[in-house]
Amino acid sequence: MLEPIFEADFEPCSYGFRPKRRAHDAIAEIQYLAQRSYEWVIEGDIKACFDEISHVGLMDRLRARIGDKRVLRLVKAFLKAGVISEDGIERDTVTGTPQGGILSPLLSNVALSVLDDHFAKAWEEHGDYHDRARRRRHGLPNYRIIRYADDFVVMVSGTEAHAKRSKPKSPRCSPPWVCYLRRRRRSAT
């Protein structure tokens, strides 16, 4: 019931846990951009993403789209259900979504859509194709993000300094980033 509501808001750069989208599509987009002028790759992962999602922040994002308080209470109960540890003790969950839970993939996409929105807004500020070409001629960077669940790639067109400055630093996202910067290898042909 919740998926179609949020699916309409998700950015096209998001590929994880979405209908008619898969990891191969994300890889194809990365290859497509690498064949263009995007030669720097920032490969990132969000540490313990499912474990660290803020319930308060997630519920705020849900309340912005869902008006039915019964549905919101059900989601909150799902988040607060707790886990049984290996030693058989039930522990409360203060943050995160239950891994393997039926609702967890959608909730993680809702939480991570903050990252997608940040990069989509920056992409729109770069203008259309001609504006981005003009930026390249003037030595300014362009970048795109491709995200699959809690793994993401930022493709950067520009210098190494531009790529280093493009690492995500969104204060609204609580999980820490683990990023690796690599230069795309040029083929010998």
PDB file of C-alpha atoms in Angstrom:
ATOM      1  CA  MET A   1       0.000   0.000   0.000  1.00  0.00           C
ATOM      2  CA  LEU A   2       2.848   2.433   0.808  1.00  0.00           C
ATOM      3  CA  GLU A   3       5.057   1.580  -2.158  1.00  0.00           C
ATOM      4  CA  PRO A   4       3.079   3.399  -4.900  1.00  0.00           C
ATOM      5  CA  ILE A   5       2.847   6.534  -2.749  1.00  0.00           C
ATOM      6  CA  PHE A   6       6.587   6.812  -2.272  1.00  0.00           C
ATOM      7  CA  GLU A   7       7.550   5.360  -5.650  1.00  0.00           C
ATOM      8  CA  ALA A   8       6.179   8.519  -7.264  1.00  0.00           C
ATOM      9  CA  ASP A   9       8.650  10.626  -5.246  1.00  0.00           C
ATOM     10  CA  PHE A  10      11.822   8.550  -5.637  1.00  0.00           C
ATOM     11  CA  GLU A  11      14.516   9.902  -7.938  1.00  0.00           C
ATOM     12  CA  PRO A  12      15.499   7.965 -11.080  1.00  0.00           C
ATOM     13  CA  CYS A  13      19.052   7.550  -9.730  1.00  0.00           C
ATOM     14  CA  SER A  14      17.785   5.083  -7.093  1.00  0.00           C
ATOM     15  CA  TYR A  15      17.796   1.416  -8.119  1.00  0.00           C
ATOM     16  CA  GLY A  16      17.624  -0.628  -4.903  1.00  0.00           C
ATOM     17  CA  PHE A  17      14.450  -2.471  -3.918  1.00  0.00           C
ATOM     18  CA  ARG A  18      12.285  -0.812  -6.547  1.00  0.00           C
ATOM     19  CA  PRO A  19       9.892  -2.363  -9.058  1.00  0.00           C
ATOM     20  CA  LYS A  20      11.304  -2.904 -12.547  1.00  0.00           C
ATOM     21  CA  ARG A  21      14.781  -1.767 -11.395  1.00  0.00           C
ATOM     22  CA  ARG A  22      17.729  -3.944 -10.564  1.00  0.00           C
ATOM     23  CA  ALA A  23      21.466  -3.859  -9.932  1.00  0.00           C
ATOM     24  CA  HIS A  24      22.206  -4.501 -13.631  1.00  0.00           C
ATOM     25  CA  ASP A  25      20.363  -1.287 -14.534  1.00  0.00           C
ATOM     26  CA  ALA A  26      22.516   0.680 -12.078  1.00  0.00           C
ATOM     27  CA  ILE A  27      25.680  -0.866 -13.527  1.00  0.00           C
ATOM     28  CA  ALA A  28      24.514  -0.030 -17.061  1.00  0.00           C
ATOM     29  CA  GLU A  29      24.016   3.624 -16.084  1.00  0.00           C
ATOM     30  CA  ILE A  30      27.481   3.742 -14.499  1.00  0.00           C
ATOM     31  CA  GLN A  31      28.992   2.318 -17.698  1.00  0.00           C
ATOM     32  CA  TYR A  32      27.036   4.811 -19.798  1.00  0.00           C
ATOM     33  CA  LEU A  33      28.289   7.786 -17.771  1.00  0.00           C
ATOM     34  CA  ALA A  34      31.853   6.416 -17.721  1.00  0.00           C
ATOM     35  CA  GLN A  35      31.841   6.408 -21.526  1.00  0.00           C
ATOM     36  CA  ARG A  36      30.947  10.095 -21.454  1.00  0.00           C
ATOM     37  CA  SER A  37      33.058  12.725 -19.725  1.00  0.00           C
ATOM     38  CA  TYR A  38      32.594  11.339 -16.205  1.00  0.00           C
ATOM     39  CA  GLU A  39      36.047  10.025 -15.368  1.00  0.00           C
ATOM     40  CA  TRP A  40      36.172  10.150 -11.560  1.00  0.00           C
ATOM     41  CA  VAL A  41      34.243   7.643  -9.491  1.00  0.00           C
ATOM     42  CA  ILE A  42      33.441   8.009  -5.817  1.00  0.00           C
ATOM     43  CA  GLU A  43      32.318   4.632  -4.604  1.00  0.00           C
ATOM     44  CA  GLY A  44      30.509   4.736  -1.283  1.00  0.00           C
ATOM     45  CA  ASP A  45      28.730   2.642   1.255  1.00  0.00           C
ATOM     46  CA  ILE A  46      26.741   3.728   4.287  1.00  0.00           C
ATOM     47  CA  LYS A  47      27.954   1.909   7.382  1.00  0.00           C
ATOM     48  CA  ALA A  48      25.254  -0.096   9.165  1.00  0.00           C
ATOM     49  CA  CYS A  49      22.553   1.681   7.173  1.00  0.00           C
ATOM     50  CA  PHE A  50      19.641  -0.526   8.199  1.00  0.00           C
ATOM     51  CA  ASP A  51      20.811  -0.443  11.835  1.00  0.00           C
ATOM     52  CA  GLU A  52      21.274   3.327  12.085  1.00  0.00           C
ATOM     53  CA  ILE A  53      18.202   4.823  10.396  1.00  0.00           C
ATOM     54  CA  SER A  54      16.666   7.371  12.750  1.00  0.00           C
ATOM     55  CA  HIS A  55      13.089   6.477  13.660  1.00  0.00           C
ATOM     56  CA  VAL A  56      12.247  10.142  14.272  1.00  0.00           C
ATOM     57  CA  GLY A  57      13.597  11.306  10.902  1.00  0.00           C
ATOM     58  CA  LEU A  58      11.992   8.404   9.071  1.00  0.00           C
ATOM     59  CA  MET A  59       8.603   8.962  10.710  1.00  0.00           C
ATOM     60  CA  ASP A  60       8.810  12.678   9.824  1.00  0.00           C
ATOM     61  CA  ARG A  61       9.337  11.769   6.168  1.00  0.00           C
ATOM     62  CA  LEU A  62       6.445   9.285   6.335  1.00  0.00           C
ATOM     63  CA  ARG A  63       4.114  11.840   7.958  1.00  0.00           C
ATOM     64  CA  ALA A  64       4.812  14.257   5.101  1.00  0.00           C
ATOM     65  CA  ARG A  65       3.169  11.811   2.659  1.00  0.00           C
ATOM     66  CA  ILE A  66       0.867   9.638   4.783  1.00  0.00           C
ATOM     67  CA  GLY A  67      -2.111  11.167   6.559  1.00  0.00           C
ATOM     68  CA  ASP A  68      -3.654   7.977   7.974  1.00  0.00           C
ATOM     69  CA  LYS A  69      -2.595   7.763  11.630  1.00  0.00           C
ATOM     70  CA  ARG A  70      -3.415   4.035  11.754  1.00  0.00           C
ATOM     71  CA  VAL A  71      -0.853   3.316   9.037  1.00  0.00           C
ATOM     72  CA  LEU A  72       1.716   5.503  10.800  1.00  0.00           C
ATOM     73  CA  ARG A  73       1.099   3.669  14.099  1.00  0.00           C
ATOM     74  CA  LEU A  74       1.536   0.330  12.322  1.00  0.00           C
ATOM     75  CA  VAL A  75       4.863   1.428  10.806  1.00  0.00           C
ATOM     76  CA  LYS A  76       6.036   2.764  14.168  1.00  0.00           C
ATOM     77  CA  ALA A  77       5.106  -0.535  15.833  1.00  0.00           C
ATOM     78  CA  PHE A  78       7.074  -2.345  13.133  1.00  0.00           C
ATOM     79  CA  LEU A  79      10.118  -0.167  13.865  1.00  0.00           C
ATOM     80  CA  LYS A  80       9.830  -0.539  17.654  1.00  0.00           C
ATOM     81  CA  ALA A  81       9.129  -4.302  17.649  1.00  0.00           C
ATOM     82  CA  GLY A  82      12.600  -5.167  18.962  1.00  0.00           C
ATOM     83  CA  VAL A  83      14.865  -8.062  18.143  1.00  0.00           C
ATOM     84  CA  ILE A  84      15.767 -11.308  19.819  1.00  0.00           C
ATOM     85  CA  SER A  85      19.522 -11.588  20.112  1.00  0.00           C
ATOM     86  CA  GLU A  86      21.554 -14.760  19.690  1.00  0.00           C
ATOM     87  CA  ASP A  87      21.432 -15.341  23.441  1.00  0.00           C
ATOM     88  CA  GLY A  88      17.606 -15.301  23.383  1.00  0.00           C
ATOM     89  CA  ILE A  89      17.175 -11.907  25.046  1.00  0.00           C
ATOM     90  CA  GLU A  90      14.668  -9.473  23.523  1.00  0.00           C
ATOM     91  CA  ARG A  91      16.166  -6.041  22.914  1.00  0.00           C
ATOM     92  CA  ASP A  92      14.368  -2.806  22.099  1.00  0.00           C
ATOM     93  CA  THR A  93      15.162  -1.099  18.807  1.00  0.00           C
ATOM     94  CA  VAL A  94      15.810   2.613  19.152  1.00  0.00           C
ATOM     95  CA  THR A  95      17.149   3.082  15.628  1.00  0.00           C
ATOM     96  CA  GLY A  96      17.157   1.113  12.409  1.00  0.00           C
ATOM     97  CA  THR A  97      14.757  -1.102  10.568  1.00  0.00           C
ATOM     98  CA  PRO A  98      14.506  -4.868  11.094  1.00  0.00           C
ATOM     99  CA  GLN A  99      16.773  -6.555   8.568  1.00  0.00           C
ATOM    100  CA  GLY A 100      14.794  -9.047   6.561  1.00  0.00           C
ATOM    101  CA  GLY A 101      11.538  -7.316   7.487  1.00  0.00           C
ATOM    102  CA  ILE A 102       9.011  -6.962   4.700  1.00  0.00           C
ATOM    103  CA  LEU A 103       8.817  -3.197   5.124  1.00  0.00           C
ATOM    104  CA  SER A 104      12.557  -2.534   5.633  1.00  0.00           C
ATOM    105  CA  PRO A 105      13.552  -2.103   1.949  1.00  0.00           C
ATOM    106  CA  LEU A 106      10.878   0.538   1.377  1.00  0.00           C
ATOM    107  CA  LEU A 107      11.688   2.319   4.638  1.00  0.00           C
ATOM    108  CA  SER A 108      15.400   2.367   3.793  1.00  0.00           C
ATOM    109  CA  ASN A 109      14.590   3.889   0.395  1.00  0.00           C
ATOM    110  CA  VAL A 110      12.458   6.540   2.103  1.00  0.00           C
ATOM    111  CA  ALA A 111      15.324   7.357   4.477  1.00  0.00           C
ATOM    112  CA  LEU A 112      17.987   7.337   1.744  1.00  0.00           C
ATOM    113  CA  SER A 113      15.880   9.472  -0.577  1.00  0.00           C
ATOM    114  CA  VAL A 114      17.396  12.433   1.317  1.00  0.00           C
ATOM    115  CA  LEU A 115      20.711  11.622  -0.373  1.00  0.00           C
ATOM    116  CA  ASP A 116      19.045  11.207  -3.769  1.00  0.00           C
ATOM    117  CA  ASP A 117      17.199  14.516  -3.381  1.00  0.00           C
ATOM    118  CA  HIS A 118      20.423  16.326  -2.451  1.00  0.00           C
ATOM    119  CA  PHE A 119      22.217  15.184  -5.617  1.00  0.00           C
ATOM    120  CA  ALA A 120      19.160  15.590  -7.854  1.00  0.00           C
ATOM    121  CA  LYS A 121      18.819  19.201  -6.739  1.00  0.00           C
ATOM    122  CA  ALA A 122      22.504  19.847  -7.461  1.00  0.00           C
ATOM    123  CA  TRP A 123      22.120  18.166 -10.879  1.00  0.00           C
ATOM    124  CA  GLU A 124      19.150  20.378 -11.752  1.00  0.00           C
ATOM    125  CA  GLU A 125      21.152  23.463 -10.759  1.00  0.00           C
ATOM    126  CA  HIS A 126      23.719  22.510 -13.410  1.00  0.00           C
ATOM    127  CA  GLY A 127      21.059  23.085 -16.063  1.00  0.00           C
ATOM    128  CA  ASP A 128      20.521  21.178 -19.284  1.00  0.00           C
ATOM    129  CA  TYR A 129      23.017  19.383 -21.540  1.00  0.00           C
ATOM    130  CA  HIS A 130      24.322  22.636 -23.036  1.00  0.00           C
ATOM    131  CA  ASP A 131      24.796  24.243 -19.616  1.00  0.00           C
ATOM    132  CA  ARG A 132      26.749  21.190 -18.410  1.00  0.00           C
ATOM    133  CA  ALA A 133      28.918  21.307 -21.553  1.00  0.00           C
ATOM    134  CA  ARG A 134      29.573  24.986 -20.863  1.00  0.00           C
ATOM    135  CA  ARG A 135      30.541  24.108 -17.275  1.00  0.00           C
ATOM    136  CA  ARG A 136      33.041  21.520 -18.584  1.00  0.00           C
ATOM    137  CA  ARG A 137      34.589  24.070 -20.972  1.00  0.00           C
ATOM    138  CA  HIS A 138      35.044  26.493 -18.063  1.00  0.00           C
ATOM    139  CA  GLY A 139      36.675  23.821 -15.888  1.00  0.00           C
ATOM    140  CA  LEU A 140      33.696  23.343 -13.561  1.00  0.00           C
ATOM    141  CA  PRO A 141      32.571  19.893 -12.416  1.00  0.00           C
ATOM    142  CA  ASN A 142      29.387  17.998 -13.146  1.00  0.00           C
ATOM    143  CA  TYR A 143      28.360  14.935 -11.192  1.00  0.00           C
ATOM    144  CA  ARG A 144      25.706  12.254 -11.006  1.00  0.00           C
ATOM    145  CA  ILE A 145      24.793   9.745  -8.325  1.00  0.00           C
ATOM    146  CA  ILE A 146      23.661   6.164  -8.869  1.00  0.00           C
ATOM    147  CA  ARG A 147      22.425   4.399  -5.733  1.00  0.00           C
ATOM    148  CA  TYR A 148      21.574   0.777  -5.088  1.00  0.00           C
ATOM    149  CA  ALA A 149      20.269   0.361  -1.518  1.00  0.00           C
ATOM    150  CA  ASP A 150      23.004   1.667   0.817  1.00  0.00           C
ATOM    151  CA  ASP A 151      25.739   1.507  -1.834  1.00  0.00           C
ATOM    152  CA  PHE A 152      26.221   4.435  -4.163  1.00  0.00           C
ATOM    153  CA  VAL A 153      28.503   5.764  -6.869  1.00  0.00           C
ATOM    154  CA  VAL A 154      29.056   9.442  -7.608  1.00  0.00           C
ATOM    155  CA  MET A 155      30.366   9.995 -11.129  1.00  0.00           C
ATOM    156  CA  VAL A 156      32.341  13.240 -11.465  1.00  0.00           C
ATOM    157  CA  SER A 157      33.291  15.095 -14.609  1.00  0.00           C
ATOM    158  CA  GLY A 158      36.216  17.377 -13.758  1.00  0.00           C
ATOM    159  CA  THR A 159      39.540  17.259 -11.934  1.00  0.00           C
ATOM    160  CA  GLU A 160      40.637  15.151  -8.989  1.00  0.00           C
ATOM    161  CA  ALA A 161      40.140  18.202  -6.747  1.00  0.00           C
ATOM    162  CA  HIS A 162      36.529  18.460  -7.960  1.00  0.00           C
ATOM    163  CA  ALA A 163      36.007  14.779  -7.218  1.00  0.00           C
ATOM    164  CA  LYS A 164      37.442  15.097  -3.706  1.00  0.00           C
ATOM    165  CA  ARG A 165      35.133  18.040  -2.996  1.00  0.00           C
ATOM    166  CA  SER A 166      32.125  16.101  -4.328  1.00  0.00           C
ATOM    167  CA  LYS A 167      32.157  13.451  -1.599  1.00  0.00           C
ATOM    168  CA  PRO A 168      28.734  13.511   0.118  1.00  0.00           C
ATOM    169  CA  LYS A 169      28.623  15.614   3.275  1.00  0.00           C
ATOM    170  CA  SER A 170      24.902  15.893   3.933  1.00  0.00           C
ATOM    171  CA  PRO A 171      24.357  16.710   7.632  1.00  0.00           C
ATOM    172  CA  ARG A 172      20.779  15.438   7.452  1.00  0.00           C
ATOM    173  CA  CYS A 173      21.948  11.872   6.963  1.00  0.00           C
ATOM    174  CA  SER A 174      23.121  10.355  10.227  1.00  0.00           C
ATOM    175  CA  PRO A 175      25.037   7.249   9.028  1.00  0.00           C
ATOM    176  CA  PRO A 176      28.732   7.892   8.287  1.00  0.00           C
ATOM    177  CA  TRP A 177      29.978   7.571   4.731  1.00  0.00           C
ATOM    178  CA  VAL A 178      32.713   5.259   3.604  1.00  0.00           C
ATOM    179  CA  CYS A 179      33.956   6.567   0.278  1.00  0.00           C
ATOM    180  CA  TYR A 180      36.678   5.509  -2.130  1.00  0.00           C
ATOM    181  CA  LEU A 181      37.857   7.758  -4.943  1.00  0.00           C
ATOM    182  CA  ARG A 182      39.016   6.138  -8.183  1.00  0.00           C
ATOM    183  CA  ARG A 183      39.876   7.393 -11.617  1.00  0.00           C
ATOM    184  CA  ARG A 184      38.104   5.585 -14.413  1.00  0.00           C
ATOM    185  CA  ARG A 185      40.572   3.674 -16.544  1.00  0.00           C
ATOM    186  CA  ARG A 186      40.740   4.720 -20.133  1.00  0.00           C
ATOM    187  CA  SER A 187      40.786   1.972 -22.721  1.00  0.00           C
ATOM    188  CA  ALA A 188      43.834   1.549 -24.935  1.00  0.00           C
ATOM    189  CA  THR A 189      41.801   2.059 -28.096  1.00  0.00           C
TER     190      THR A 189
END
